[in-house]
Structure formats: structure tokens, C-alpha cells
XYZ file of N, CA and C in Angstrom:
480
model
N 0.779 -1.145 -0.024
C 0.028 0.044 0.087
C 0.816 1.335 -0.148
N 0.459 2.310 -0.664
C 1.093 3.532 -0.639
C 0.925 4.188 0.661
N 2.094 4.741 1.058
C 2.182 5.515 2.485
C 1.916 6.950 2.037
N 0.818 7.654 2.525
C 0.698 8.901 2.146
C 0.751 9.990 3.312
N 1.661 10.866 2.824
C 2.006 11.959 4.067
C 1.365 13.396 3.582
N 0.807 13.617 4.795
C -0.264 14.914 4.408
C 0.754 16.142 4.488
N 0.586 16.869 3.642
C 1.484 18.341 3.752
C 0.448 19.424 4.258
N 1.204 20.573 4.218
C 0.352 21.779 4.910
C -0.774 22.112 4.031
N -0.904 21.907 2.888
C -2.000 22.259 2.118
C -3.208 21.436 2.362
N -2.799 19.978 2.538
C -3.934 19.147 2.869
C -4.377 19.063 4.206
N -3.629 19.590 5.112
C -3.770 19.864 6.630
C -4.788 21.340 6.508
N -4.361 22.158 5.779
C -4.986 23.284 5.774
C -6.558 23.222 5.198
N -6.811 22.136 4.344
C -7.937 21.939 3.618
C -8.764 21.142 4.575
N -8.283 20.265 5.498
C -8.887 19.331 6.286
C -9.389 20.446 7.466
N -8.531 21.412 7.871
C -8.803 22.703 8.725
C -10.125 23.341 8.390
N -10.109 23.560 7.301
C -11.437 24.323 6.541
C -12.726 23.530 6.592
N -12.311 22.225 6.362
C -13.694 21.411 6.427
C -14.331 21.315 7.668
N -13.283 21.140 8.816
C -13.599 21.110 10.108
C -14.217 22.038 10.508
N -13.570 23.358 10.014
C -14.235 24.741 10.554
C -15.729 24.912 10.205
N -16.006 24.409 8.606
C -17.280 24.500 8.107
C -18.307 23.882 8.671
N -17.870 22.603 9.368
C -18.629 21.782 10.375
C -18.792 22.220 11.639
N -18.201 23.190 11.942
C -18.355 23.769 13.300
C -17.412 23.043 14.413
N -16.499 22.049 13.761
C -15.501 21.444 14.910
C -14.268 22.234 14.945
N -14.378 23.344 15.668
C -13.321 24.433 15.737
C -11.941 23.599 16.487
N -12.159 22.628 17.593
C -10.848 22.344 18.198
C -10.050 21.282 16.879
N -10.951 20.737 16.073
C -10.291 19.734 15.294
C -9.735 20.802 13.951
N -10.420 21.716 13.739
C -9.730 22.835 12.640
C -8.545 23.287 13.169
N -8.632 23.647 14.552
C -7.260 24.339 15.146
C -6.062 23.381 15.026
N -6.459 22.005 15.406
C -5.432 21.035 15.538
C -4.659 20.773 13.923
N -5.701 20.654 12.942
C -5.121 20.642 11.494
C -4.298 21.996 11.193
N -4.678 23.049 11.448
C -4.126 24.389 11.123
C -2.746 24.443 11.820
N -2.671 23.967 13.218
C -1.466 24.068 13.961
C -0.445 22.873 13.148
N -1.152 21.888 12.846
C -0.147 20.914 12.098
C 0.543 21.515 10.891
N -0.427 22.059 10.148
C 0.026 22.877 8.890
C 1.235 23.765 9.054
N 0.887 24.766 10.170
C 1.782 25.822 10.389
C 3.262 25.040 11.134
N 2.879 23.991 11.898
C 4.150 23.218 12.244
C 5.233 22.957 10.941
N 4.480 22.419 10.029
C 5.309 22.071 8.651
C 5.823 23.511 7.769
N 4.993 24.332 7.734
C 5.294 25.707 7.187
C 4.717 26.868 8.123
N 5.713 27.303 9.038
C 5.405 28.337 9.837
C 5.050 29.781 9.353
N 5.311 29.786 7.978
C 4.844 30.953 7.135
C 3.757 31.013 6.302
N 2.873 29.941 6.602
C 1.560 29.483 5.756
C 0.589 30.545 6.089
N 0.629 31.710 5.338
C -0.272 32.845 5.623
C -1.721 32.631 5.579
N -2.187 31.499 4.674
C -3.762 31.130 4.624
C -4.064 30.405 5.816
N -3.116 29.626 6.608
C -3.398 28.869 7.463
C -3.508 29.780 8.811
N -2.599 30.689 9.020
C -2.692 31.822 9.980
C -3.909 32.433 10.110
N -4.336 32.919 8.797
C -5.647 33.530 8.567
C -6.830 32.532 8.926
N -7.003 31.715 8.489
C -7.916 30.612 8.818
C -8.119 30.412 10.479
N -6.749 30.111 11.008
C -6.990 30.053 12.589
C -7.420 31.144 13.261
N -7.114 32.185 12.653
C -7.680 33.564 13.527
C -9.320 33.287 13.066
N -9.593 33.094 12.116
C -11.303 32.926 11.954
C -11.824 31.926 12.539
N -11.029 30.834 12.860
C -11.650 29.661 13.733
C -11.765 30.210 14.878
N -10.829 30.867 15.536
C -10.902 31.188 16.862
C -11.859 32.236 16.989
N -11.854 33.372 16.097
C -12.930 34.344 16.385
C -14.407 33.686 16.109
N -14.450 32.711 15.430
C -15.842 32.146 15.365
C -16.269 31.320 16.654
N -15.353 30.782 17.274
C -15.387 29.959 18.341
C -15.619 30.849 19.792
N -15.381 32.276 19.466
C -15.497 33.125 20.685
C -14.217 33.501 21.326
N -13.159 33.194 20.759
C -11.782 33.532 21.286
C -11.372 34.679 20.391
N -11.928 35.902 20.264
C -11.568 36.887 19.409
C -10.196 37.341 19.879
N -9.909 37.619 21.013
C -8.549 38.135 21.434
C -7.481 37.225 20.788
N -7.613 35.929 20.896
C -6.448 34.826 20.562
C -6.620 35.057 18.973
N -7.537 35.269 18.096
C -7.847 35.455 16.763
C -6.941 36.643 16.349
N -7.096 37.833 17.104
C -6.239 39.074 16.655
C -4.849 38.742 16.739
N -4.345 37.777 17.590
C -2.799 37.630 17.390
C -2.409 36.850 16.255
N -3.175 35.997 15.838
C -2.942 35.369 14.542
C -3.277 36.225 13.165
N -4.386 37.103 13.383
C -4.368 38.279 12.305
C -3.045 39.016 12.096
N -2.531 39.511 13.536
C -1.554 40.540 13.453
C -0.032 39.654 12.840
N -0.186 38.359 13.048
C 1.161 37.587 12.399
C 0.712 37.662 10.853
N -0.315 37.483 10.430
C -0.385 37.886 8.792
C -0.135 39.243 8.591
N -0.625 40.164 9.093
C -0.320 41.430 8.790
C 1.052 42.204 9.033
N 1.752 41.281 9.834
C 3.185 41.587 9.888
C 3.860 41.618 8.605
N 3.441 40.274 7.970
C 4.191 39.935 6.839
C 3.468 40.595 5.612
N 2.098 40.785 5.641
C 1.420 41.467 4.583
C 0.359 42.521 5.111
N 0.971 43.802 5.442
C 0.130 44.630 5.845
C -0.944 45.143 5.304
N -1.145 44.752 3.976
C -2.321 45.355 3.186
C -3.167 44.351 2.741
N -3.303 43.155 3.378
C -4.045 42.001 3.269
C -5.559 42.271 3.751
N -6.211 42.619 2.751
C -7.746 43.389 2.894
C -8.659 42.412 3.875
N -8.453 41.139 3.517
C -9.329 40.080 4.154
C -9.025 40.019 5.663
N -7.547 40.068 5.781
C -7.058 39.791 7.338
C -7.472 41.021 7.902
N -7.207 42.330 7.322
C -7.664 43.463 8.120
C -9.017 43.599 8.285
N -9.897 43.098 7.447
C -11.542 43.195 7.640
C -11.736 42.261 9.015
N -11.198 41.041 8.968
C -11.542 40.056 10.093
C -11.017 40.760 11.346
N -9.804 41.224 11.269
C -9.305 41.798 12.511
C -10.067 42.917 13.210
N -10.924 43.720 12.041
C -11.519 44.720 12.580
C -12.809 44.071 13.183
N -13.256 43.095 12.616
C -14.621 42.268 13.083
C -14.381 41.664 14.481
N -13.135 41.005 14.806
C -12.648 40.505 15.793
C -12.635 41.509 17.142
N -12.158 42.717 16.663
C -12.109 43.845 17.610
C -13.452 44.326 17.935
N -14.379 44.364 16.908
C -15.612 44.704 17.212
C -16.345 43.683 18.294
N -16.078 42.389 18.166
C -16.677 41.226 18.985
C -16.134 41.447 20.339
N -14.924 42.269 20.462
C -14.634 42.740 22.022
C -14.885 43.935 22.522
N -15.849 44.457 21.737
C -16.300 46.127 21.938
C -14.994 47.026 21.784
N -14.108 46.825 21.195
C -12.995 47.530 20.797
C -13.638 48.588 19.503
N -14.517 49.259 19.687
C -15.139 49.999 18.548
C -14.243 50.689 17.845
N -13.609 51.659 18.554
C -12.568 52.768 18.026
C -11.426 52.044 17.167
N -10.834 51.014 17.822
C -9.705 50.229 17.040
C -10.438 49.547 15.854
N -11.727 49.071 15.868
C -12.238 48.425 14.652
C -12.597 49.313 13.743
N -13.053 50.587 14.263
C -13.243 51.847 13.176
C -12.033 52.213 12.500
N -10.826 52.146 13.375
C -9.544 52.603 12.613
C -9.390 51.623 11.456
N -9.247 50.333 11.566
C -9.211 49.283 10.684
C -9.891 49.662 9.485
N -11.232 49.765 9.777
C -12.267 50.074 8.798
C -12.003 51.229 7.952
N -11.716 52.183 8.490
C -11.195 53.600 7.874
C -9.759 53.182 6.930
N -8.896 52.664 7.373
C -7.807 51.960 6.507
C -8.197 51.430 5.357
N -8.998 50.370 5.501
C -9.739 49.662 4.446
C -10.417 50.463 3.403
N -11.248 51.183 3.981
C -11.850 52.307 3.188
C -11.266 53.185 2.376
N -9.980 53.683 2.855
C -9.060 54.410 2.243
C -8.517 53.883 1.051
N -8.287 52.532 1.249
C -7.630 51.778 0.067
C -8.414 51.228 -0.765
N -9.972 50.929 -0.438
C -10.910 50.334 -1.302
C -12.146 50.979 -0.842
N -12.338 52.325 -1.377
C -13.574 52.940 -1.210
C -14.769 52.331 -1.560
N -15.132 51.416 -2.346
C -16.045 50.848 -2.876
C -16.403 49.442 -2.367
N -15.780 49.181 -1.177
C -16.061 47.822 -0.549
C -17.271 47.881 0.455
N -18.409 47.332 -0.080
C -19.298 47.687 0.468
C -19.647 46.816 2.088
N -18.648 45.675 2.068
C -18.739 45.105 3.470
C -18.246 46.159 4.471
N -17.136 46.981 4.157
C -16.441 47.735 4.987
C -17.297 49.055 5.057
N -18.057 49.561 4.014
C -19.023 50.470 4.524
C -19.985 50.481 5.282
N -20.808 48.685 5.334
C -21.580 48.406 6.138
C -20.997 48.472 7.624
N -19.682 47.994 7.900
C -18.968 48.003 9.146
C -18.855 49.030 9.703
N -18.619 50.090 8.796
C -18.591 51.487 9.520
C -19.662 51.907 10.133
N -20.905 51.540 9.226
C -22.114 51.918 9.721
C -22.495 51.277 11.104
N -22.226 49.987 11.056
C -22.544 49.174 12.264
C -21.581 49.769 13.487
N -20.343 49.989 13.283
C -19.548 50.669 14.246
C -20.172 51.674 15.191
N -20.527 52.614 14.070
C -21.220 53.935 14.865
C -22.408 53.667 15.256
N -23.264 52.978 14.691
C -24.544 52.589 15.256
C -24.408 51.831 16.847
N -23.410 51.054 16.943
C -23.085 50.395 18.298
C -22.907 51.412 19.226
N -22.332 52.470 18.674
C -21.926 53.567 19.936
C -22.910 54.574 19.773
N -24.032 54.437 19.163
C -25.239 55.354 19.285
C -25.043 56.567 18.507
N -24.283 56.738 17.538
C -23.963 57.613 16.578
C -24.740 57.301 15.124
N -26.110 57.406 15.468
C -27.047 56.899 14.337
C -27.141 57.878 12.949
N -26.810 58.924 13.213
C -26.799 59.828 11.911
C -25.407 59.637 11.177
N -24.481 59.537 12.028
C -23.147 59.068 11.032
C -23.450 57.623 10.584
N -23.983 56.978 11.258
C -23.922 55.533 10.849
C -24.981 55.376 9.648
N -25.965 56.069 9.354
C -26.886 55.956 8.381
C -26.167 56.501 7.109
N -25.225 57.600 7.241
C -24.593 58.079 6.298
C -23.512 57.055 5.602
N -23.090 56.064 6.435
C -22.174 54.924 5.620
C -23.062 53.973 5.079
N -24.281 53.758 5.873
C -25.051 52.862 5.374
C -25.748 53.457 3.747
N -25.844 54.695 3.736
C -26.376 55.122 2.349
C -25.120 55.095 1.431
N -23.895 55.089 1.844
C -22.844 54.914 0.851
C -22.785 53.585 0.393
N -23.115 52.599 1.317
C -22.991 51.315 0.991
C -24.087 50.756 -0.037
N -25.355 51.628 -0.001
C -26.502 51.132 -0.823
C -26.482 52.033 -2.107
N -25.650 52.849 -2.071
C -25.413 53.647 -3.536
C -24.612 52.595 -4.386
N -23.747 51.833 -3.869
C -23.015 50.981 -4.711
C -23.741 49.728 -4.698
N -24.366 49.335 -4.018
C -25.420 47.974 -3.874
C -26.797 48.078 -3.055
N -27.669 48.706 -4.000
C -28.833 49.155 -3.594
C -29.683 48.135 -3.043
N -29.595 46.913 -3.602
C -30.428 45.607 -3.091
C -29.689 44.925 -1.977
N -28.877 45.367 -1.244
C -28.166 44.844 -0.223
C -28.944 44.485 1.182
N -29.778 43.478 1.305
C -30.795 43.264 2.187
C -30.049 43.646 3.700
N -28.863 43.132 3.870
C -28.070 43.299 5.207
C -28.125 44.772 5.556
N -27.681 45.576 4.586
C -27.453 46.901 4.642
C -28.919 47.702 4.970
N -29.588 47.218 3.979
C -31.453 47.768 4.184
C -31.842 47.487 5.547
N -31.587 46.236 5.838
C -32.083 45.961 7.357
C -31.443 46.649 8.372
N -29.953 46.809 8.433
C -29.338 47.498 9.460
C -29.585 49.273 9.541
N -29.871 49.643 8.169
C -30.092 51.064 8.003
C -31.489 51.234 8.792
N -32.380 50.322 8.449
C -33.858 50.546 9.117
C -33.716 50.360 10.567
N -32.910 49.493 11.034
C -32.799 49.200 12.641
C -32.146 50.361 13.313
N -31.186 51.075 12.606
C -30.669 52.304 12.858
C -31.680 53.495 13.042
N -32.113 53.607 12.057
C -33.368 54.576 11.891
C -34.330 54.478 13.263
N -34.792 53.478 13.309
C -35.774 53.109 14.533
C -34.971 53.711 15.741
N -33.748 52.870 15.991
C -33.051 53.215 17.295
C -32.880 54.886 17.448
N -32.682 55.475 16.456
C -32.568 56.998 16.444
C -34.036 57.622 16.980
N -34.830 57.243 16.297
C -36.225 57.757 16.742
C -36.701 57.420 18.185
N -35.985 56.262 18.814
C -36.199 55.628 20.156
C -35.346 56.625 21.130
N -34.277 57.019 20.581
C -33.186 57.876 21.311
C -33.774 59.177 21.838
């Protein structure tokens, strides 16, 4: 029989599969093995951050996002996910700063525009949030998430 040795890419993909199944510990184990083989495997670092954040370990996720960003400071996906992890920790100003950086580099990124609105809405800055939601809707007028969040923001403003 052929002996099959797993390389870092196979382990990474196994980690992805476990992550999609919600098996966070198994995913982290596979990603750790991939990173043991290749300590500079940026995709595995990024995915480990995602798994950690999705399992409620946002502070640990940020450590892994920072490792990616040390090597590639303009990795938009990693910046975005770091901003989301910061928002999960209620570090809204830090998250806002990251989303602002992404917005400067990618002004038509609807996900970032939506997150800017969400950061401001979470701080009770409803008028400012609505402006960001409007910018997102100019680019993607049928985005149901943005529409819903803007409507929620408008209701919160009226109740305020």
C-alpha cells in the first residue's frame, strides 16, 4: 500500500472542512499541524484566526491576524477580519480605525461601508451610521443586510 504523507495544504483544507462543520478544535489542530510544517503559511494563519474568532476567542484571533499583517500589512481580508474581531471585543474605536484604513484603500468595498455604519450605530452615533449605510446602498442598492441595518438604525434613532 502507498504511504501517504499529509502536507500543509492538505492539513489546511482539512482544517477548513472542520471549520465549516463547526468542529473548531479539530480545525485548529489541523491548522496547527500545517503551521508546524510551514510556519509562514499565511492562509493557515488567517484561517486559524477565523476559527478562533468564530469560537468566541476573538483576542486569540487577533494575535493570528497580526502575524499575517506583519508579513502583509495590506491583506484586506485579514484587516477586515481583525476589525470584526475587535468589534466582537467591543473595541469599536480600534475596529473603526481598521475599517477606515480599508476604506481608504478600497472606497467601494460595501462590506467595509456596512461595518463602518455598524461601528457607529453600536456607539449610538445613528446619523453618522446612516451616512455610511447610504454610501453602501449607493453601490449595492439591493443589499438586504445593509437595508435591514439602516432601518434598524433609523428606529433606534427615533427611540433615542
